[in-house]
CSV table of N, CA, C and O in Angstrom, one decimal:
chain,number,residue,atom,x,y,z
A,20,UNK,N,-28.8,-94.5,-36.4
A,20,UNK,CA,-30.3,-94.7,-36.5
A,20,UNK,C,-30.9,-94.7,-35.1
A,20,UNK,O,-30.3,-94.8,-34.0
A,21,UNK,N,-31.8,-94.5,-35.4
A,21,UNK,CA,-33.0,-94.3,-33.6
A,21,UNK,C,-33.1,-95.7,-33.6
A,21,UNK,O,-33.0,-96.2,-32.5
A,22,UNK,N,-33.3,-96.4,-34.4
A,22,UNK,CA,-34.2,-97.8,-33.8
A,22,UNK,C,-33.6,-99.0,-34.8
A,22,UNK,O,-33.8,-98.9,-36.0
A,23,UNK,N,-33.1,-99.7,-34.5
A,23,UNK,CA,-33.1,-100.5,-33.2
A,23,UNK,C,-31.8,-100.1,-32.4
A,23,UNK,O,-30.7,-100.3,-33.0
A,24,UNK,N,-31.9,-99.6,-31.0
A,24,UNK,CA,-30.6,-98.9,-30.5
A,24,UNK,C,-30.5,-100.2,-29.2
A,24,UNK,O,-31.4,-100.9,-28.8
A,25,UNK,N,-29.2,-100.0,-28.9
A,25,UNK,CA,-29.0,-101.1,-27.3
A,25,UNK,C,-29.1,-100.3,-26.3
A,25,UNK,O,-29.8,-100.5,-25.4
A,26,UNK,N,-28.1,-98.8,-26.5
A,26,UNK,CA,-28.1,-97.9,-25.2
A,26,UNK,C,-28.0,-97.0,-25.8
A,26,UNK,O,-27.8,-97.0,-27.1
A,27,UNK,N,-28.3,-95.6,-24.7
A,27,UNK,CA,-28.2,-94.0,-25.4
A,27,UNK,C,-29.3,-94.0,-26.7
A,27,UNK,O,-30.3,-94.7,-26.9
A,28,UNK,N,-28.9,-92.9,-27.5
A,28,UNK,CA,-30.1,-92.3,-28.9
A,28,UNK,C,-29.8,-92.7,-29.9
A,28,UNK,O,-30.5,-92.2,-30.8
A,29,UNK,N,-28.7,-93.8,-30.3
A,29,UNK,CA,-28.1,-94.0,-31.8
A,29,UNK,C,-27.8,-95.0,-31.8
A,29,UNK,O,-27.1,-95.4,-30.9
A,30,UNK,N,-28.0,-96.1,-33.1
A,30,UNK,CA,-26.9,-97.2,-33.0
A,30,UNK,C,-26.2,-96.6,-34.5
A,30,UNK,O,-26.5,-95.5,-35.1
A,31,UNK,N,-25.4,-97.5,-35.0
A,31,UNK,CA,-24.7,-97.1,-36.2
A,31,UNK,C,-25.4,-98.1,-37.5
A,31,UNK,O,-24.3,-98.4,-38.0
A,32,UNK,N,-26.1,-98.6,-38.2
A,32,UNK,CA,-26.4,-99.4,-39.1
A,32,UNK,C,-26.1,-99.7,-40.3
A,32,UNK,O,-26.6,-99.0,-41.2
A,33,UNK,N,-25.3,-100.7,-40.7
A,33,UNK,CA,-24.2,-100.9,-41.5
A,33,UNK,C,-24.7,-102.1,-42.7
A,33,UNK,O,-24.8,-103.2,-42.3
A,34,UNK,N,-25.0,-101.8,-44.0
A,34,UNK,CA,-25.6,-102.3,-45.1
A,34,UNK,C,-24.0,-102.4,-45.7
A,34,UNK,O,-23.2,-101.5,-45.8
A,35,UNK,N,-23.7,-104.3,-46.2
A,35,UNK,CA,-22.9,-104.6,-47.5
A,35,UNK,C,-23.8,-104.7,-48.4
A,35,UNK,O,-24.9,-105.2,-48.1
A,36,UNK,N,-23.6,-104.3,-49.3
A,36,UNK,CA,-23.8,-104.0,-50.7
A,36,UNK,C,-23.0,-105.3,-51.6
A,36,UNK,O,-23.5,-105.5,-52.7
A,37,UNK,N,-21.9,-106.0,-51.2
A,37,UNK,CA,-21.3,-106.7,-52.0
A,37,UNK,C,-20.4,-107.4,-51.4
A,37,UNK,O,-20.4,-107.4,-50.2
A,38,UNK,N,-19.7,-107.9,-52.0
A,38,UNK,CA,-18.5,-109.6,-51.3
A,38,UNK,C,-17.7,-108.2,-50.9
A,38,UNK,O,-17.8,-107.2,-51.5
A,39,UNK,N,-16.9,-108.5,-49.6
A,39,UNK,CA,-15.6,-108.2,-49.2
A,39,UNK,C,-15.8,-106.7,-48.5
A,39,UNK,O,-14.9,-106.1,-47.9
A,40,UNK,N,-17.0,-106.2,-48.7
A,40,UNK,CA,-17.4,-105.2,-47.7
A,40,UNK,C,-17.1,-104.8,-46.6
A,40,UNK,O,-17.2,-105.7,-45.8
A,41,UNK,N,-16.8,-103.5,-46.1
A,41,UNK,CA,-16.5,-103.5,-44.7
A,41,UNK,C,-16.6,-102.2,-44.4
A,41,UNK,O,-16.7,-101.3,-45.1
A,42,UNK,N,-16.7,-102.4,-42.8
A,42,UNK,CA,-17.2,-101.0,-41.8
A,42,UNK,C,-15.8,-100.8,-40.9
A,42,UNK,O,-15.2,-101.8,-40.4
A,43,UNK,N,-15.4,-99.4,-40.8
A,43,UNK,CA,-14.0,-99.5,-40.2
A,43,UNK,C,-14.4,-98.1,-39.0
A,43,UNK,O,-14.9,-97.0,-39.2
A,44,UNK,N,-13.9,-98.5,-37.8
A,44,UNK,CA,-13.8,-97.2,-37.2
A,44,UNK,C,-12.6,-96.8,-36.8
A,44,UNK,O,-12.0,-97.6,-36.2
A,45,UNK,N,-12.1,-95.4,-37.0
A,45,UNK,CA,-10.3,-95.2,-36.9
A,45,UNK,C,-10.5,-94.0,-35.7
A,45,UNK,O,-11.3,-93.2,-35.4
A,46,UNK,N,-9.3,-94.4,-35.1
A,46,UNK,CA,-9.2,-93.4,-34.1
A,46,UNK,C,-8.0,-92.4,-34.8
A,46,UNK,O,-7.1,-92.7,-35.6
A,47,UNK,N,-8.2,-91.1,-34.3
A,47,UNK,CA,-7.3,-89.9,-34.8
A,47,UNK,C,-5.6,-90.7,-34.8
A,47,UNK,O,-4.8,-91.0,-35.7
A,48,UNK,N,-5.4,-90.8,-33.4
A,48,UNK,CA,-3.6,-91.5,-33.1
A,48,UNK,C,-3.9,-93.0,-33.2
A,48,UNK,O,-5.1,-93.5,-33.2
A,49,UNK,N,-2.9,-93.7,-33.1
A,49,UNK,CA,-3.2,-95.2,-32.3
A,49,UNK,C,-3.0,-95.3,-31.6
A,49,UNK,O,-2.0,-94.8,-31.1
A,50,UNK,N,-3.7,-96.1,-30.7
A,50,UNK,CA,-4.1,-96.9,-29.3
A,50,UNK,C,-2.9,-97.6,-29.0
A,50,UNK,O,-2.5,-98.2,-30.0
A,51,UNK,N,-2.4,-97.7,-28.4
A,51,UNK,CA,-1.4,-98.7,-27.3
A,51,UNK,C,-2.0,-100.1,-26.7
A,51,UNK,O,-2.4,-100.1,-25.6
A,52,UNK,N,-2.0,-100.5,-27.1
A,52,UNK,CA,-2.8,-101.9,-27.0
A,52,UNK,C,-2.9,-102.1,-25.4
A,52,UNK,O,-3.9,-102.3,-24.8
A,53,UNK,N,-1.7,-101.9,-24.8
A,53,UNK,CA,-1.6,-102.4,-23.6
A,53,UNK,C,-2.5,-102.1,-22.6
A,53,UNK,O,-2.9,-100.9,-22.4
A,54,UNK,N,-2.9,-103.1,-21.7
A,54,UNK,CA,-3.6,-102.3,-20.9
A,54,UNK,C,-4.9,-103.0,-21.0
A,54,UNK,O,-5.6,-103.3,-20.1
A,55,UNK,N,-5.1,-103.4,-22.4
A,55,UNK,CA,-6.4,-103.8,-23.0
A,55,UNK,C,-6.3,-105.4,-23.4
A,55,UNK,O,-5.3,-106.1,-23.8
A,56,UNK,N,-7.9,-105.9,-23.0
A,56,UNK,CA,-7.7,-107.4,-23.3
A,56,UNK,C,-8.5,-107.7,-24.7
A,56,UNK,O,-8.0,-108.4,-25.5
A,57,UNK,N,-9.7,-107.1,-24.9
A,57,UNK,CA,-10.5,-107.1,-25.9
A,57,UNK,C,-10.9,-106.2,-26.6
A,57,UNK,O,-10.4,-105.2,-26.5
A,58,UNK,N,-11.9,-106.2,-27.7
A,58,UNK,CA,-12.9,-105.5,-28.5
A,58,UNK,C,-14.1,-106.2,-28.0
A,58,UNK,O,-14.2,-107.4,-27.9
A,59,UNK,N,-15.2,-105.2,-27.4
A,59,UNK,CA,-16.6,-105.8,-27.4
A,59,UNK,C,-17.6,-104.7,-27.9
A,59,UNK,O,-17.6,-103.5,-27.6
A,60,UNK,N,-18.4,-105.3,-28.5
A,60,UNK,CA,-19.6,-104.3,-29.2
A,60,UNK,C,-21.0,-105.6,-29.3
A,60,UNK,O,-21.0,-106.8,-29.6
A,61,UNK,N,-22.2,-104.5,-28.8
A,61,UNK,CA,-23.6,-105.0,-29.1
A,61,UNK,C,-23.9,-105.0,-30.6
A,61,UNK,O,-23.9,-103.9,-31.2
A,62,UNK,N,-24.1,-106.5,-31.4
A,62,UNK,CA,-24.7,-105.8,-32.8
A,62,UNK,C,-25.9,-106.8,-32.5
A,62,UNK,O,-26.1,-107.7,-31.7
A,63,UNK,N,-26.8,-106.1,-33.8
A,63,UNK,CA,-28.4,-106.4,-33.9
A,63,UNK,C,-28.6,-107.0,-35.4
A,63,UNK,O,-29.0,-106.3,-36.3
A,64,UNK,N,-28.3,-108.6,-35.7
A,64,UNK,CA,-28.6,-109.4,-37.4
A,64,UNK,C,-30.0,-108.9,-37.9
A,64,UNK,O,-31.1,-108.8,-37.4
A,65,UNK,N,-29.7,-108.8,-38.7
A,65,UNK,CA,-30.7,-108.7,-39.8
A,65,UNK,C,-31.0,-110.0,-40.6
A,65,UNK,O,-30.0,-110.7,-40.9
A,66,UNK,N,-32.3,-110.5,-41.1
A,66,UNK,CA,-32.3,-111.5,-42.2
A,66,UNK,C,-31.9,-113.0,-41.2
A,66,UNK,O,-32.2,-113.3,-40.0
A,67,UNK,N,-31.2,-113.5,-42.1
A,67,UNK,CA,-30.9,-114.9,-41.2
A,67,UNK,C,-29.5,-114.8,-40.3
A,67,UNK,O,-28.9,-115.8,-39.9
A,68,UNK,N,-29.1,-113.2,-40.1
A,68,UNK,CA,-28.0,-113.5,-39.3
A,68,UNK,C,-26.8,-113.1,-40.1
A,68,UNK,O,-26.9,-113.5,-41.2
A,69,UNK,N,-25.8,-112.4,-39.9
A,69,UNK,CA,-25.0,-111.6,-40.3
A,69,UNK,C,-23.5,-112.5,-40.5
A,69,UNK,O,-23.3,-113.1,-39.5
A,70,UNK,N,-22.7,-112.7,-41.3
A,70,UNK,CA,-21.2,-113.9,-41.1
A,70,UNK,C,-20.1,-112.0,-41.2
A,70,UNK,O,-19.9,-111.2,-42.1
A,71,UNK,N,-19.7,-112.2,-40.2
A,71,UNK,CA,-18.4,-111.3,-40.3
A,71,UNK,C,-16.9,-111.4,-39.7
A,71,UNK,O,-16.7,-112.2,-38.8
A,72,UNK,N,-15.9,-110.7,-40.4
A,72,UNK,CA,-14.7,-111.2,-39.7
A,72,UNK,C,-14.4,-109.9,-39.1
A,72,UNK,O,-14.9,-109.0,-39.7
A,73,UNK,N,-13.9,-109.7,-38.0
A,73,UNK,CA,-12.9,-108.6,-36.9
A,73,UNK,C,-11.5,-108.8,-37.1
A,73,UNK,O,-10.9,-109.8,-37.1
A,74,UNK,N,-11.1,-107.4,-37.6
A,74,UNK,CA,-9.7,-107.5,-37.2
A,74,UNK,C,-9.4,-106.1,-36.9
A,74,UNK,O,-10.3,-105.3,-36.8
A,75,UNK,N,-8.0,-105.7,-36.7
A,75,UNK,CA,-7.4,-104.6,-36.2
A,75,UNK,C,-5.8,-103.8,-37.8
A,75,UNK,O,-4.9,-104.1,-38.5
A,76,UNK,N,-6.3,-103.1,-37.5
A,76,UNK,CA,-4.9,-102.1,-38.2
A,76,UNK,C,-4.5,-101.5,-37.2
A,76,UNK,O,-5.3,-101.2,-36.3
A,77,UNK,N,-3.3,-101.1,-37.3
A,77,UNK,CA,-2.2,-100.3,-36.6
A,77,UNK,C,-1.9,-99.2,-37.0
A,77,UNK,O,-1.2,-98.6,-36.2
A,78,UNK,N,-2.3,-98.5,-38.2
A,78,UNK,CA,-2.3,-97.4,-38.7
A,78,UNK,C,-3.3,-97.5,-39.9
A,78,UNK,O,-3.8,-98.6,-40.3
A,79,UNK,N,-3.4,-96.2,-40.6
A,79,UNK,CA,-4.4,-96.2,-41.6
A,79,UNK,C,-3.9,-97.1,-42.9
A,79,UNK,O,-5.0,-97.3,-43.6
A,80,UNK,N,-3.0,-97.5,-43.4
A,80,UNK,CA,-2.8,-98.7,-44.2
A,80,UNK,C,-2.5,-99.8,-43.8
A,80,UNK,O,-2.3,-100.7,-44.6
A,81,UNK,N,-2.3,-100.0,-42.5
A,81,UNK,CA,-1.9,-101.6,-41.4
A,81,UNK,C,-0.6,-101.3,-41.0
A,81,UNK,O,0.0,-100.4,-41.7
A,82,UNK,N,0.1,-101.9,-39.9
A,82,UNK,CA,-0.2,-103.5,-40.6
A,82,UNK,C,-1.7,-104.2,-39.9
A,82,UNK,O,-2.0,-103.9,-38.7
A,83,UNK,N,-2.4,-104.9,-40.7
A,83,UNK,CA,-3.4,-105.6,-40.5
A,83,UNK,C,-3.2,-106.7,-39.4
A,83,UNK,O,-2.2,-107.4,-39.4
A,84,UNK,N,-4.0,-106.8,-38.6
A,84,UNK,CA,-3.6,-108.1,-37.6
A,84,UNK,C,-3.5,-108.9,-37.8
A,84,UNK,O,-4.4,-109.3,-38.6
A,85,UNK,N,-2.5,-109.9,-37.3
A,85,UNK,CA,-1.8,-111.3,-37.8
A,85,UNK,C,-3.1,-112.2,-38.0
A,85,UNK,O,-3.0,-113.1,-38.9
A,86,UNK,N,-4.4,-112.2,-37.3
A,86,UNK,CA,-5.1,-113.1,-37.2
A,86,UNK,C,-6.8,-112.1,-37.1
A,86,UNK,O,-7.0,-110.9,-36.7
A,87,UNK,N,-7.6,-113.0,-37.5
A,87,UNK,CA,-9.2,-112.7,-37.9
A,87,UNK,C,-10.3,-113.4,-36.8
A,87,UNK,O,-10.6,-114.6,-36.7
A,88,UNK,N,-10.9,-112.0,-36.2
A,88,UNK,CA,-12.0,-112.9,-35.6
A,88,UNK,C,-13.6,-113.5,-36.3
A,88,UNK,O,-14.3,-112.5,-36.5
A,89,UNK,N,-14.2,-114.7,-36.7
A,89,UNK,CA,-14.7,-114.9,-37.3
A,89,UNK,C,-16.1,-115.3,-36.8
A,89,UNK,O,-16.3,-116.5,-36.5
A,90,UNK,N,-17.5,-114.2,-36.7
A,90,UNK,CA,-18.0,-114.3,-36.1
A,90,UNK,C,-20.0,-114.2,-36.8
A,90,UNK,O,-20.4,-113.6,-37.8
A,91,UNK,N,-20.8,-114.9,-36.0
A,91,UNK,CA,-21.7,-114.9,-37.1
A,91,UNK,C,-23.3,-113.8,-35.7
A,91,UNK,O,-23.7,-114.1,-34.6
A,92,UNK,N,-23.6,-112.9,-36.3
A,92,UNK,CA,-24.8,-112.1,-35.4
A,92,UNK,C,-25.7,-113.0,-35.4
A,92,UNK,O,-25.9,-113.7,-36.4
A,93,UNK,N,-26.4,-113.2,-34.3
A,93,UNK,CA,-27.9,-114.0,-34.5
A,93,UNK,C,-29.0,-113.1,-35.3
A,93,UNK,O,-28.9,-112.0,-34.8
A,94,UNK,N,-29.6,-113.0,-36.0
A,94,UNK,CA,-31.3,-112.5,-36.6
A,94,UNK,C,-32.1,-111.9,-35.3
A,94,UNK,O,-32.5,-112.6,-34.3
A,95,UNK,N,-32.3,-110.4,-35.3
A,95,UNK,CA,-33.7,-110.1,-34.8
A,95,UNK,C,-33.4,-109.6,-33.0
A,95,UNK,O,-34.3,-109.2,-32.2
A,96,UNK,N,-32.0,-109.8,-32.5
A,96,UNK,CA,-31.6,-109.9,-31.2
A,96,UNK,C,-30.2,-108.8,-31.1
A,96,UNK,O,-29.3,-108.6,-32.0
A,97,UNK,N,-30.3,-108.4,-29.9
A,97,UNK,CA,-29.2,-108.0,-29.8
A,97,UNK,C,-28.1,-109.0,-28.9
A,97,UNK,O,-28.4,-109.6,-27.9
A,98,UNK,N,-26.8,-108.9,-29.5
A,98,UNK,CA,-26.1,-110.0,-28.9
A,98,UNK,C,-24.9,-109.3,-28.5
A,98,UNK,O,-24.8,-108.2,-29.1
A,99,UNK,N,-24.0,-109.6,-27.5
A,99,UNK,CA,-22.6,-109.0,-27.0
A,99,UNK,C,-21.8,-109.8,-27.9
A,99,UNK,O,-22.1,-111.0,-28.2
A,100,UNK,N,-21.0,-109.2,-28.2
A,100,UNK,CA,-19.6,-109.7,-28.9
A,100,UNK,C,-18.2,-109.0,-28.1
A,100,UNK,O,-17.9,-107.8,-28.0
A,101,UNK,N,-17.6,-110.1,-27.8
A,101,UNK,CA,-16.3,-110.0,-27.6
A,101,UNK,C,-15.0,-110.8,-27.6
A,101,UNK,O,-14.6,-111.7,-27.0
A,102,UNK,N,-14.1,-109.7,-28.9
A,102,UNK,CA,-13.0,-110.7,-29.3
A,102,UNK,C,-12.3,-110.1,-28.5
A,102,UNK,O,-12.3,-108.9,-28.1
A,103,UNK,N,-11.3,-111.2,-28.1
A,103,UNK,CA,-9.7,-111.1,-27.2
A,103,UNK,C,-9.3,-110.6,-28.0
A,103,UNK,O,-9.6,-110.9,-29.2
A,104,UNK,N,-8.2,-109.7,-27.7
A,104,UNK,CA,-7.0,-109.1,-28.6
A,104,UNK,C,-6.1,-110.6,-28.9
A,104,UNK,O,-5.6,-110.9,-29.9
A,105,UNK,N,-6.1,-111.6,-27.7
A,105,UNK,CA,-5.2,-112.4,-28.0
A,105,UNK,C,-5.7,-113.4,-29.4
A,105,UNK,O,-4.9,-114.0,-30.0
A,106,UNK,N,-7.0,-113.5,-29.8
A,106,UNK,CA,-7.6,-113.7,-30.9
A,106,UNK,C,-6.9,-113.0,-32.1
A,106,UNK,O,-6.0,-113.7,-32.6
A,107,UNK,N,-7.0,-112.3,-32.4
A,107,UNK,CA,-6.6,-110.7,-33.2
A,107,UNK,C,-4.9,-111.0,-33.6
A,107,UNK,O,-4.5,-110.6,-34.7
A,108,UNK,N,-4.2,-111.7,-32.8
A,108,UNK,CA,-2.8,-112.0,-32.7
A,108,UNK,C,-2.0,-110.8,-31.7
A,108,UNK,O,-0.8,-110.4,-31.9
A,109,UNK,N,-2.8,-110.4,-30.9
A,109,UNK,CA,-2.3,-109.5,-29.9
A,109,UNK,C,-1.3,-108.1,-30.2
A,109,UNK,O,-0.1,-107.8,-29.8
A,110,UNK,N,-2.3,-107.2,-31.1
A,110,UNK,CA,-2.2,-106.1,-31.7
A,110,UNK,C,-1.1,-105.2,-30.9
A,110,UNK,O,-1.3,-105.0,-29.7
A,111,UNK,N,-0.1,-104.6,-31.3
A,111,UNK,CA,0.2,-104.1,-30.1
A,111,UNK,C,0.0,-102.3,-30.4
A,111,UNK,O,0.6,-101.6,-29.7
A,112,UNK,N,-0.8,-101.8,-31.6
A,112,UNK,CA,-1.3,-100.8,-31.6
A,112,UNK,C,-2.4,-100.6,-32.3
A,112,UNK,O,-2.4,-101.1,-33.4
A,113,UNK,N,-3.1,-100.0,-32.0
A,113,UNK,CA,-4.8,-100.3,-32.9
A,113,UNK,C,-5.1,-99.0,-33.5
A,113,UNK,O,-5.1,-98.1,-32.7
A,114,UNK,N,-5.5,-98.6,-35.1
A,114,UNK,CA,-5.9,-97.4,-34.9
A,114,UNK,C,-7.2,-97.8,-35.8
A,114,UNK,O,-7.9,-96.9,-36.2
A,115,UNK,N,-7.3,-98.5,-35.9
A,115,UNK,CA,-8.4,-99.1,-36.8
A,115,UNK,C,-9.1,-100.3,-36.6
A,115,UNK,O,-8.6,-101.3,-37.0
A,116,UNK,N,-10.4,-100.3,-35.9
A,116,UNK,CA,-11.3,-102.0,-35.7
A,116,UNK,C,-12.0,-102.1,-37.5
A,116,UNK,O,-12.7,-101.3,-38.0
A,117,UNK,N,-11.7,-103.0,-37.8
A,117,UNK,CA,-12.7,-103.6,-39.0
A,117,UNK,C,-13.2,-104.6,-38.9
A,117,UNK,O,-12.7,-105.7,-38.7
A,118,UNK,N,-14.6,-104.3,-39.0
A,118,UNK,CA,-16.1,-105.7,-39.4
A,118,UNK,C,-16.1,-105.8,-40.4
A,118,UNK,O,-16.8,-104.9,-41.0
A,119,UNK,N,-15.5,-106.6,-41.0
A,119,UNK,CA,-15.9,-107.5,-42.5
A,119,UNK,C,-16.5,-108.0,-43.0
A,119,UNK,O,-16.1,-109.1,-42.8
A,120,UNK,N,-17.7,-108.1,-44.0
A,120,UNK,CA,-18.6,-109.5,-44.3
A,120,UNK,C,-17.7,-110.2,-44.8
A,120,UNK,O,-16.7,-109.8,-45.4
A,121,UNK,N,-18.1,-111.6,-44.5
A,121,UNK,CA,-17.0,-113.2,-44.7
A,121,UNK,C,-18.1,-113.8,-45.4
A,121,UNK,O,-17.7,-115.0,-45.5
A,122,UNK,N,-18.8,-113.7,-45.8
A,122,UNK,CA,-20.5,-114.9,-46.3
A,122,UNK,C,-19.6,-114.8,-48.1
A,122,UNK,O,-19.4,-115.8,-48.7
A,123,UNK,N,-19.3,-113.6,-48.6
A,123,UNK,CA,-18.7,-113.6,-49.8
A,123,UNK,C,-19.7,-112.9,-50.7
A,123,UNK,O,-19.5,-113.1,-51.9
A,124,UNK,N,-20.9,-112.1,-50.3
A,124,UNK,CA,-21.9,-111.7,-51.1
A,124,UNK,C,-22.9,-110.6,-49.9
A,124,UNK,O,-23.1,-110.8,-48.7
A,125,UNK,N,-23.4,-109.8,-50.6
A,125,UNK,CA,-24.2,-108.2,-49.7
A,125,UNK,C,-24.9,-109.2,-48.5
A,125,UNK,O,-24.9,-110.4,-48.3
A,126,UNK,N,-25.3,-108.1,-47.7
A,126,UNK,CA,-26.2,-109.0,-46.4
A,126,UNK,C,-26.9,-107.9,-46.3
A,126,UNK,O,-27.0,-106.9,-47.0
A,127,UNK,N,-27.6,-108.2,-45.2
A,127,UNK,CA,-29.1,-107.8,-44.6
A,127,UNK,C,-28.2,-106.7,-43.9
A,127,UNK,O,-27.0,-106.9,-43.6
A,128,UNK,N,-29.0,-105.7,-43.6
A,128,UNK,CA,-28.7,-104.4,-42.9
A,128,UNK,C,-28.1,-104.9,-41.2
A,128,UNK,O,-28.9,-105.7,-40.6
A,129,UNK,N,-27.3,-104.6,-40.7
A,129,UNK,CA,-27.0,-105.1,-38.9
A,129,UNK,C,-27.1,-103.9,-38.6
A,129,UNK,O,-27.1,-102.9,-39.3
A,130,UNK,N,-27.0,-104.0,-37.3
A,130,UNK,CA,-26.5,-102.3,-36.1
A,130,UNK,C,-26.0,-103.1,-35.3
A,130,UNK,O,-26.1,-104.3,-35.0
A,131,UNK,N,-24.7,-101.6,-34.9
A,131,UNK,CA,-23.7,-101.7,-33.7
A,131,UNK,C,-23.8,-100.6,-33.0
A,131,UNK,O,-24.2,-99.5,-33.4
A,132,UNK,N,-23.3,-101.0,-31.8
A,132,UNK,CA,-23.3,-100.1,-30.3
A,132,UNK,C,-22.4,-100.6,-29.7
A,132,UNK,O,-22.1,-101.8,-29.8
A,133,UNK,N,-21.8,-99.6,-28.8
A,133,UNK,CA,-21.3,-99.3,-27.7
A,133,UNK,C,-19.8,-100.2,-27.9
A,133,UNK,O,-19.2,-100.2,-26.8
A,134,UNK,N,-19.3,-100.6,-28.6
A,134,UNK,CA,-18.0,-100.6,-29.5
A,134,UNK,C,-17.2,-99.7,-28.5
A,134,UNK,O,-17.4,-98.5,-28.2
A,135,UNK,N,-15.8,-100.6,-28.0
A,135,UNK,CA,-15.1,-100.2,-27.0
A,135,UNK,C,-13.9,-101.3,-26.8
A,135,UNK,O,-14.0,-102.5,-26.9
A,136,UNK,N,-12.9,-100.5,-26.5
A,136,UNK,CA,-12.0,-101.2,-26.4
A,136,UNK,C,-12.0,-101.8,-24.8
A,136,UNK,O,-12.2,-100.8,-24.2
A,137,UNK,N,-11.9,-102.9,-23.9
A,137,UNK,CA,-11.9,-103.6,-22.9
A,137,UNK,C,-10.9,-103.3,-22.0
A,137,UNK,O,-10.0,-102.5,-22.3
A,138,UNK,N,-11.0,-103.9,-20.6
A,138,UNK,CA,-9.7,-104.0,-19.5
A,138,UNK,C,-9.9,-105.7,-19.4
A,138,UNK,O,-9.1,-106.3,-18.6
């Protein structure tokens, strides 16, 4: 989408429709964790604010990471988010970030940006 962006010409804008919904971005190979401390991405709440969980896969069916980051966007703002891998249970290969809705029912439309793995 053009608007509402953080940096550059695009953010990505991600509508649940329903409980247990999710937005996943996969990389071609998997990531080597090492090296890396976090996941940090700009998102933009919609409504009263977005409830989501972060986690990681290791390949395109998992294994899923031992642990869930559980995180809520503010309404109307853009906010920095960033989960430690050591959050995550210290992934040691990523080929997949997943944002989850956790609320258990559709939400208001969010955007993300600039989604990146950390030093």
């Amino acid at each position: 989408v053009a608007s509402p962006i953080h940096s550059g010409a695009a953010a990505i804008g991600v509508t649940y429709r329903k409980a247990s919904a999710g937005f996943s971005l996969r990389a071609p190979q998997p990531i080597d964790s090492a090296g890396y401390s976090a996941i940090s991405f700009w998102a933009y709440g919609s409504g009263s604010g977005n409830a989501l969980l972060v986690y990681t896969e290791g390949g395109d069916s998992g294994p899923i990471s031992p642990a869930q980051a559980a995180i809520t966007i503010p309404a109307n703002r853009w906010t920095q988010v960033t989960v430690p891998l050591s959050a995550l249970g210290n992934p040691a290969q990523i080929k997949r970030i997943n944002i989850q809705e956790r609320a258990g029912a559709a939400q208001a439309t969010f955007y993300l940006d600039d989604v990146q793995l950390t030093r």
